Tab-separated table of N, CA and C in Angstrom:
chain	number	residue	atom	x	y	z
X	1	MET	N	-17.977	7.509	14.782
X	1	MET	CA	-17.701	6.106	14.947
X	1	MET	C	-18.210	5.659	16.298
X	2	GLU	N	-18.443	4.388	16.437
X	2	GLU	CA	-19.010	3.871	17.665
X	2	GLU	C	-17.982	3.014	18.378
X	3	ASN	N	-17.858	3.208	19.676
X	3	ASN	CA	-16.969	2.388	20.483
X	3	ASN	C	-17.687	1.076	20.740
X	4	ALA	N	-17.047	-0.045	20.432
X	4	ALA	CA	-17.685	-1.346	20.537
X	4	ALA	C	-17.982	-1.723	21.980
X	5	ASP	N	-17.167	-1.278	22.933
X	5	ASP	CA	-17.350	-1.667	24.330
X	5	ASP	C	-18.523	-0.939	24.973
X	6	THR	N	-18.637	0.345	24.771
X	6	THR	CA	-19.646	1.136	25.485
X	6	THR	C	-20.818	1.546	24.614
X	7	GLY	N	-20.669	1.529	23.318
X	7	GLY	CA	-21.731	1.967	22.428
X	7	GLY	C	-21.755	3.466	22.259
X	8	ASP	N	-20.788	4.200	22.845
X	8	ASP	CA	-20.724	5.654	22.717
X	8	ASP	C	-20.083	6.038	21.393
X	9	LEU	N	-20.456	7.186	20.893
X	9	LEU	CA	-19.864	7.685	19.660
X	9	LEU	C	-18.538	8.348	19.962
X	10	VAL	N	-17.552	8.045	19.162
X	10	VAL	CA	-16.239	8.657	19.308
X	10	VAL	C	-16.089	9.647	18.170
X	11	ILE	N	-16.119	10.954	18.476
X	11	ILE	CA	-16.048	11.964	17.427
X	11	ILE	C	-14.813	12.828	17.528
X	12	SER	N	-14.038	12.678	18.582
X	12	SER	CA	-12.877	13.553	18.743
X	12	SER	C	-11.869	13.347	17.623
X	13	GLY	N	-11.643	12.118	17.212
X	13	GLY	CA	-10.708	11.844	16.118
X	13	GLY	C	-11.202	12.429	14.813
X	14	MET	N	-12.523	12.387	14.605
X	14	MET	CA	-13.074	12.925	13.367
X	14	MET	C	-12.957	14.436	13.342
X	15	CYS	N	-13.171	15.081	14.461
X	15	CYS	CA	-13.065	16.543	14.511
X	15	CYS	C	-11.643	16.986	14.234
X	16	LYS	N	-10.681	16.260	14.772
X	16	LYS	CA	-9.287	16.613	14.526
X	16	LYS	C	-8.962	16.445	13.049
X	17	HIS	N	-9.501	15.395	12.456
X	17	HIS	CA	-9.233	15.127	11.043
X	17	HIS	C	-9.819	16.247	10.178
X	18	VAL	N	-11.044	16.660	10.476
X	18	VAL	CA	-11.696	17.705	9.692
X	18	VAL	C	-10.983	19.035	9.880
X	19	SER	N	-10.658	19.386	11.110
X	19	SER	CA	-10.022	20.681	11.342
X	19	SER	C	-8.617	20.721	10.784
X	20	SER	N	-7.909	19.615	10.833
X	20	SER	CA	-6.546	19.619	10.306
X	20	SER	C	-6.547	19.668	8.787
X	21	SER	N	-7.550	19.036	8.161
X	21	SER	CA	-7.583	19.048	6.702
X	21	SER	C	-8.014	20.410	6.174
X	22	SER	N	-8.871	21.125	6.900
X	22	SER	CA	-9.340	22.414	6.402
X	22	SER	C	-8.268	23.493	6.508
X	23	THR	N	-7.316	23.365	7.394
X	23	THR	CA	-6.268	24.379	7.514
X	23	THR	C	-5.209	24.224	6.445
X	24	LYS	N	-5.129	23.083	5.816
X	24	LYS	CA	-4.110	22.846	4.797
X	24	LYS	C	-4.495	23.447	3.447
X	25	GLU	N	-5.777	23.737	3.217
X	25	GLU	CA	-6.225	24.241	1.922
X	25	GLU	C	-5.782	25.690	1.747
X	26	PRO	N	-5.309	26.048	0.555
X	26	PRO	CA	-4.908	27.439	0.320
X	26	PRO	C	-6.141	28.328	0.203
X	27	LEU	N	-6.000	29.571	0.552
X	27	LEU	CA	-7.105	30.518	0.462
X	27	LEU	C	-7.258	30.988	-0.981
X	28	SER	N	-8.500	31.111	-1.417
X	28	SER	CA	-8.748	31.565	-2.785
X	28	SER	C	-8.732	33.087	-2.835
X	29	GLU	N	-8.779	33.622	-4.050
X	29	GLU	CA	-8.793	35.078	-4.228
X	29	GLU	C	-10.036	35.682	-3.594
X	30	PHE	N	-11.136	34.939	-3.658
X	30	PHE	CA	-12.383	35.426	-3.069
X	30	PHE	C	-12.249	35.566	-1.558
X	31	ASP	N	-11.591	34.587	-0.919
X	31	ASP	CA	-11.407	34.642	0.534
X	31	ASP	C	-10.511	35.809	0.947
X	32	ILE	N	-9.561	36.162	0.116
X	32	ILE	CA	-8.609	37.221	0.435
X	32	ILE	C	-9.197	38.605	0.160
X	33	ALA	N	-10.138	38.717	-0.781
X	33	ALA	CA	-10.674	40.014	-1.219
X	33	ALA	C	-11.427	40.713	-0.091
X	34	ASN	N	-11.515	42.057	-0.220
X	34	ASN	CA	-12.257	42.818	0.791
X	34	ASN	C	-13.756	42.703	0.525
X	35	THR	N	-14.555	43.218	1.410
X	35	THR	CA	-16.004	43.066	1.343
X	35	THR	C	-16.590	43.675	0.076
X	36	GLY	N	-16.129	44.810	-0.354
X	36	GLY	CA	-16.632	45.451	-1.569
X	36	GLY	C	-16.378	44.603	-2.801
X	37	GLU	N	-15.170	44.049	-2.887
X	37	GLU	CA	-14.848	43.186	-4.033
X	37	GLU	C	-15.680	41.907	-3.996
X	38	LYS	N	-15.898	41.382	-2.797
X	38	LYS	CA	-16.728	40.177	-2.670
X	38	LYS	C	-18.151	40.465	-3.125
X	39	LEU	N	-18.702	41.596	-2.688
X	39	LEU	CA	-20.060	41.960	-3.099
X	39	LEU	C	-20.144	42.184	-4.601
X	40	SER	N	-19.121	42.808	-5.169
X	40	SER	CA	-19.087	43.032	-6.613
X	40	SER	C	-19.051	41.702	-7.362
X	41	THR	N	-18.244	40.775	-6.879
X	41	THR	CA	-18.152	39.451	-7.509
X	41	THR	C	-19.484	38.720	-7.412
X	42	ILE	N	-20.102	38.781	-6.232
X	42	ILE	CA	-21.398	38.124	-6.049
X	42	ILE	C	-22.444	38.759	-6.960
X	43	PHE	N	-22.445	40.085	-7.070
X	43	PHE	CA	-23.392	40.785	-7.930
X	43	PHE	C	-23.198	40.378	-9.396
X	44	ASP	N	-21.936	40.297	-9.837
X	44	ASP	CA	-21.653	39.872	-11.212
X	44	ASP	C	-22.162	38.454	-11.459
X	45	GLU	N	-21.956	37.581	-10.486
X	45	GLU	CA	-22.437	36.202	-10.627
X	45	GLU	C	-23.963	36.157	-10.707
X	46	ILE	N	-24.618	36.984	-9.892
X	46	ILE	CA	-26.086	37.037	-9.928
X	46	ILE	C	-26.565	37.541	-11.284
X	47	LEU	N	-25.911	38.568	-11.822
X	47	LEU	CA	-26.288	39.075	-13.148
X	47	LEU	C	-26.090	38.011	-14.219
X	48	ASN	N	-24.969	37.296	-14.147
X	48	ASN	CA	-24.725	36.217	-15.114
X	48	ASN	C	-25.797	35.141	-15.010
X	49	LEU	N	-26.180	34.806	-13.781
X	49	LEU	CA	-27.229	33.804	-13.601
X	49	LEU	C	-28.566	34.291	-14.150
X	50	LYS	N	-28.858	35.597	-13.975
X	50	LYS	CA	-30.105	36.148	-14.518
X	50	LYS	C	-30.104	36.103	-16.041
X	51	VAL	N	-28.968	36.417	-16.648
X	51	VAL	CA	-28.863	36.361	-18.110
X	51	VAL	C	-29.044	34.921	-18.585
X	52	GLU	N	-28.393	33.980	-17.905
X	52	GLU	CA	-28.536	32.571	-18.276
X	52	GLU	C	-29.971	32.105	-18.086
X	53	GLN	N	-30.606	32.570	-17.008
X	53	GLN	CA	-31.990	32.202	-16.752
X	53	GLN	C	-32.906	32.749	-17.846
X	54	ALA	N	-32.698	33.993	-18.249
X	54	ALA	CA	-33.517	34.584	-19.313
X	54	ALA	C	-33.308	33.836	-20.623
X	55	SER	N	-32.063	33.500	-20.901
X	55	SER	CA	-31.765	32.741	-22.118
X	55	SER	C	-32.430	31.370	-22.067
X	56	SER	N	-32.341	30.726	-20.916
X	56	SER	CA	-32.986	29.417	-20.758
X	56	SER	C	-34.494	29.538	-20.901
X	57	HIS	N	-35.054	30.607	-20.361
X	57	HIS	CA	-36.500	30.823	-20.466
X	57	HIS	C	-36.921	30.992	-21.925
X	58	GLU	N	-36.138	31.736	-22.706
X	58	GLU	CA	-36.439	31.909	-24.132
X	58	GLU	C	-36.350	30.579	-24.869
X	59	ILE	N	-35.336	29.794	-24.547
X	59	ILE	CA	-35.178	28.489	-25.197
X	59	ILE	C	-36.354	27.585	-24.842
X	60	ILE	N	-36.752	27.604	-23.576
X	60	ILE	CA	-37.889	26.783	-23.147
X	60	ILE	C	-39.162	27.246	-23.843
X	61	ALA	N	-39.358	28.549	-23.956
X	61	ALA	CA	-40.558	29.073	-24.618
X	61	ALA	C	-40.589	28.679	-26.096
X	62	SER	N	-39.451	28.795	-26.778
X	62	SER	CA	-39.425	28.418	-28.196
X	62	SER	C	-39.610	26.913	-28.356
X	63	THR	N	-39.040	26.141	-27.446
X	63	THR	CA	-39.225	24.686	-27.498
X	63	THR	C	-40.685	24.332	-27.243
X	64	HIS	N	-41.314	25.054	-26.328
X	64	HIS	CA	-42.729	24.822	-26.038
X	64	HIS	C	-43.586	25.104	-27.274
X	65	GLU	N	-43.308	26.206	-27.961
X	65	GLU	CA	-44.049	26.529	-29.185
X	65	GLU	C	-43.833	25.455	-30.249
X	66	TYR	N	-42.589	25.018	-30.391
X	66	TYR	CA	-42.277	23.974	-31.367
X	66	TYR	C	-43.032	22.688	-31.030
X	67	MET	N	-43.072	22.336	-29.751
X	67	MET	CA	-43.768	21.116	-29.340
X	67	MET	C	-45.278	21.249	-29.550
X	68	LYS	N	-45.832	22.451	-29.321
X	68	LYS	CA	-47.254	22.653	-29.585
X	68	LYS	C	-47.557	22.444	-31.063
X	69	LEU	N	-46.695	22.994	-31.934
X	69	LEU	CA	-46.894	22.803	-33.374
X	69	LEU	C	-46.766	21.331	-33.749
X	70	ALA	N	-45.758	20.669	-33.189
X	70	ALA	CA	-45.554	19.248	-33.489
X	70	ALA	C	-46.740	18.419	-33.007
X	71	CYS	N	-47.243	18.719	-31.818
X	71	CYS	CA	-48.403	17.987	-31.302
X	71	CYS	C	-49.634	18.239	-32.164
X	72	GLY	N	-49.802	19.477	-32.627
X	72	GLY	CA	-50.918	19.786	-33.520
X	72	GLY	C	-50.832	18.997	-34.817
X	73	LYS	N	-49.621	18.915	-35.369
X	73	LYS	CA	-49.442	18.137	-36.598
X	73	LYS	C	-49.721	16.664	-36.349
X	74	ILE	N	-49.277	16.149	-35.209
X	74	ILE	CA	-49.514	14.739	-34.884
X	74	ILE	C	-51.005	14.469	-34.739
X	75	VAL	N	-51.724	15.384	-34.094
X	75	VAL	CA	-53.173	15.224	-33.945
X	75	VAL	C	-53.842	15.229	-35.314
X	76	ASN	N	-53.430	16.145	-36.198
X	76	ASN	CA	-53.998	16.182	-37.550
X	76	ASN	C	-53.705	14.895	-38.305
X	77	ILE	N	-52.484	14.396	-38.191
X	77	ILE	CA	-52.117	13.146	-38.866
X	77	ILE	C	-52.942	11.989	-38.321
X	78	CYS	N	-53.148	11.961	-37.003
X	78	CYS	CA	-53.973	10.903	-36.403
X	78	CYS	C	-55.409	10.978	-36.910
X	79	ASN	N	-55.938	12.197	-37.017
X	79	ASN	CA	-57.305	12.356	-37.533
X	79	ASN	C	-57.411	11.872	-38.971
X	80	VAL	N	-56.444	12.249	-39.804
X	80	VAL	CA	-56.452	11.809	-41.205
X	80	VAL	C	-56.332	10.291	-41.278
X	81	THR	N	-55.446	9.726	-40.468
X	81	THR	CA	-55.262	8.273	-40.465
X	81	THR	C	-56.541	7.569	-40.037
X	82	ASN	N	-57.210	8.097	-39.017
X	82	ASN	CA	-58.470	7.488	-38.571
X	82	ASN	C	-59.543	7.580	-39.651
X	83	LYS	N	-59.621	8.737	-40.333
X	83	LYS	CA	-60.596	8.883	-41.419
X	83	LYS	C	-60.291	7.913	-42.555
X	84	GLN	N	-59.015	7.793	-42.913
X	84	GLN	CA	-58.641	6.879	-43.988
X	84	GLN	C	-58.896	5.428	-43.593
X	85	SER	N	-58.657	5.100	-42.341
X	85	SER	CA	-58.930	3.747	-41.867
X	85	SER	C	-60.420	3.444	-41.956
X	86	HIS	N	-61.245	4.403	-41.550
X	86	HIS	CA	-62.692	4.228	-41.643
X	86	HIS	C	-63.124	4.098	-43.106
X	87	LEU	N	-62.561	4.937	-43.977
X	87	LEU	CA	-62.888	4.879	-45.398
X	87	LEU	C	-62.469	3.540	-46.003
X	88	LEU	N	-61.289	3.064	-45.631
X	88	LEU	CA	-60.807	1.776	-46.138
X	88	LEU	C	-61.720	0.642	-45.694
X	89	LYS	N	-62.155	0.696	-44.439
X	89	LYS	CA	-63.063	-0.339	-43.937
X	89	LYS	C	-64.389	-0.288	-44.684
X	90	THR	N	-64.896	0.927	-44.934
X	90	THR	CA	-66.149	1.083	-45.672
X	90	THR	C	-66.016	0.549	-47.093
X	91	LEU	N	-64.916	0.901	-47.756
X	91	LEU	CA	-64.693	0.403	-49.121
X	91	LEU	C	-64.550	-1.110	-49.146
X	92	SER	N	-63.912	-1.665	-48.140
X	92	SER	CA	-63.758	-3.116	-48.067
X	92	SER	C	-65.118	-3.793	-47.940
X	93	TYR	N	-65.972	-3.257	-47.052
X	93	TYR	CA	-67.304	-3.832	-46.894
X	93	TYR	C	-68.131	-3.678	-48.163
X	94	LYS	N	-68.011	-2.531	-48.838
X	94	LYS	CA	-68.753	-2.335	-50.085
X	94	LYS	C	-68.269	-3.295	-51.164
X	95	SER	N	-66.967	-3.529	-51.219
X	95	SER	CA	-66.418	-4.469	-52.195
X	95	SER	C	-66.940	-5.880	-51.944
X	96	ILE	N	-66.946	-6.280	-50.688
X	96	ILE	CA	-67.473	-7.610	-50.340
X	96	ILE	C	-68.956	-7.689	-50.679
X	97	ASP	N	-69.691	-6.613	-50.397
X	97	ASP	CA	-71.121	-6.585	-50.690
X	97	ASP	C	-71.379	-6.684	-52.192
X	98	LEU	N	-70.618	-5.906	-52.994
X	98	LEU	CA	-70.794	-5.969	-54.453
X	98	LEU	C	-70.461	-7.353	-54.997
X	99	GLU	N	-69.422	-7.955	-54.468
X	99	GLU	CA	-69.058	-9.302	-54.924
X	99	GLU	C	-70.157	-10.299	-54.561
X	100	ALA	N	-70.707	-10.170	-53.369
X	100	ALA	CA	-71.782	-11.072	-52.948
X	100	ALA	C	-73.035	-10.852	-53.793
X	101	ARG	N	-73.349	-9.592	-54.093
X	101	ARG	CA	-74.515	-9.310	-54.941
X	101	ARG	C	-74.309	-9.848	-56.357
X	102	GLY	N	-73.076	-9.783	-56.835
X	102	GLY	CA	-72.795	-10.311	-58.164
X	102	GLY	C	-72.922	-11.825	-58.217
X	103	ARG	N	-72.644	-12.485	-57.129
X	103	ARG	CA	-72.743	-13.947	-57.081
X	103	ARG	C	-74.166	-14.422	-56.802
X	104	LYS	N	-75.035	-13.507	-56.429
X	104	LYS	CA	-76.395	-13.870	-56.036
X	104	LYS	C	-77.136	-14.584	-57.174
X	105	ASN	N	-76.912	-14.133	-58.387
X	105	ASN	CA	-77.638	-14.698	-59.529
X	105	ASN	C	-76.876	-15.823	-60.213
X	106	ASN	N	-75.732	-16.190	-59.690
X	106	ASN	CA	-74.971	-17.285	-60.293
X	106	ASN	C	-75.601	-18.625	-59.931
X	107	LEU	N	-75.570	-19.509	-60.891
X	107	LEU	CA	-76.046	-20.865	-60.650
X	107	LEU	C	-74.848	-21.763	-60.407
X	108	ILE	N	-75.012	-22.687	-59.499
X	108	ILE	CA	-73.930	-23.613	-59.189
X	108	ILE	C	-74.369	-24.998	-59.650
X	109	PHE	N	-73.572	-25.584	-60.519
X	109	PHE	CA	-73.846	-26.925	-61.030
X	109	PHE	C	-72.807	-27.864	-60.451
X	110	ARG	N	-73.272	-28.879	-59.789
X	110	ARG	CA	-72.348	-29.859	-59.234
X	110	ARG	C	-72.028	-30.899	-60.298
X	111	GLY	N	-70.772	-31.315	-60.283
X	111	GLY	CA	-70.356	-32.361	-61.196
X	111	GLY	C	-69.794	-31.855	-62.510
X	112	ILE	N	-69.844	-30.575	-62.755
X	112	ILE	CA	-69.277	-30.020	-63.981
X	112	ILE	C	-67.955	-29.356	-63.612
X	113	SER	N	-66.918	-29.793	-64.265
X	113	SER	CA	-65.610	-29.201	-63.979
X	113	SER	C	-65.478	-27.864	-64.701
X	114	GLU	N	-64.710	-26.973	-64.098
X	114	GLU	CA	-64.496	-25.656	-64.685
X	114	GLU	C	-63.159	-25.620	-65.385
X	115	SER	N	-63.117	-24.893	-66.464
X	115	SER	CA	-61.833	-24.621	-67.101
X	115	SER	C	-61.773	-23.113	-67.346
X	116	ARG	N	-60.594	-22.631	-67.484
X	116	ARG	CA	-60.394	-21.186	-67.542
X	116	ARG	C	-60.994	-20.559	-68.811
X	117	TYR	N	-60.791	-21.140	-69.939
X	117	TYR	CA	-61.219	-20.529	-71.210
X	117	TYR	C	-62.392	-21.290	-71.824
X	118	GLU	N	-63.445	-21.481	-71.074
X	118	GLU	CA	-64.601	-22.206	-71.599
X	118	GLU	C	-65.713	-21.232	-71.975
X	119	ASN	N	-66.587	-21.683	-72.832
X	119	ASN	CA	-67.768	-20.918	-73.194
X	119	ASN	C	-68.893	-21.422	-72.301
X	120	CYS	N	-69.283	-20.608	-71.350
X	120	CYS	CA	-70.234	-21.035	-70.329
X	120	CYS	C	-71.610	-21.358	-70.927
X	121	ALA	N	-72.039	-20.556	-71.887
X	121	ALA	CA	-73.378	-20.771	-72.455
X	121	ALA	C	-73.468	-22.132	-73.132
X	122	THR	N	-72.475	-22.482	-73.925
X	122	THR	CA	-72.518	-23.789	-74.598
X	122	THR	C	-72.378	-24.918	-73.589
X	123	ARG	N	-71.625	-24.687	-72.587
X	123	ARG	CA	-71.418	-25.715	-71.555
X	123	ARG	C	-72.737	-26.011	-70.832
X	124	VAL	N	-73.537	-24.953	-70.553
X	124	VAL	CA	-74.819	-25.130	-69.872
X	124	VAL	C	-75.814	-25.809	-70.808
X	125	PHE	N	-75.808	-25.439	-72.083
X	125	PHE	CA	-76.729	-26.071	-73.031
X	125	PHE	C	-76.403	-27.542	-73.221
X	126	GLU	N	-75.140	-27.888	-73.132
X	126	GLU	CA	-74.735	-29.288	-73.277
X	126	GLU	C	-75.137	-30.116	-72.069
X	127	PHE	N	-75.299	-29.496	-70.945
X	127	PHE	CA	-75.613	-30.209	-69.718
X	127	PHE	C	-77.031	-30.701	-69.803
């Protein structure tokens, strides 16, 4: 904390607070144990962490393989979709081209109304 008058830091109150609070906490079994028991406990914890790490590594490796397979399938699906899109566009252009070629030889007569069920040949001869 800062003293407003001098600008100096006041830390004595904070040190007393920290030291008084740390003495009130009860000691754990680890704090009471002898050095051999502490080392044994630490060693057991390290072994547990190694086992967890190995397990995590296996899970990550299997997840990585799964993701590689999934990405491969997605790439294949994208390729198929792109090929089908190209094929659809080609078929669309061919359809438009065939329709245009079919209309090339059609004659257009102005002033003659069309009906759905008419005989075109007789209609042209009557004109």
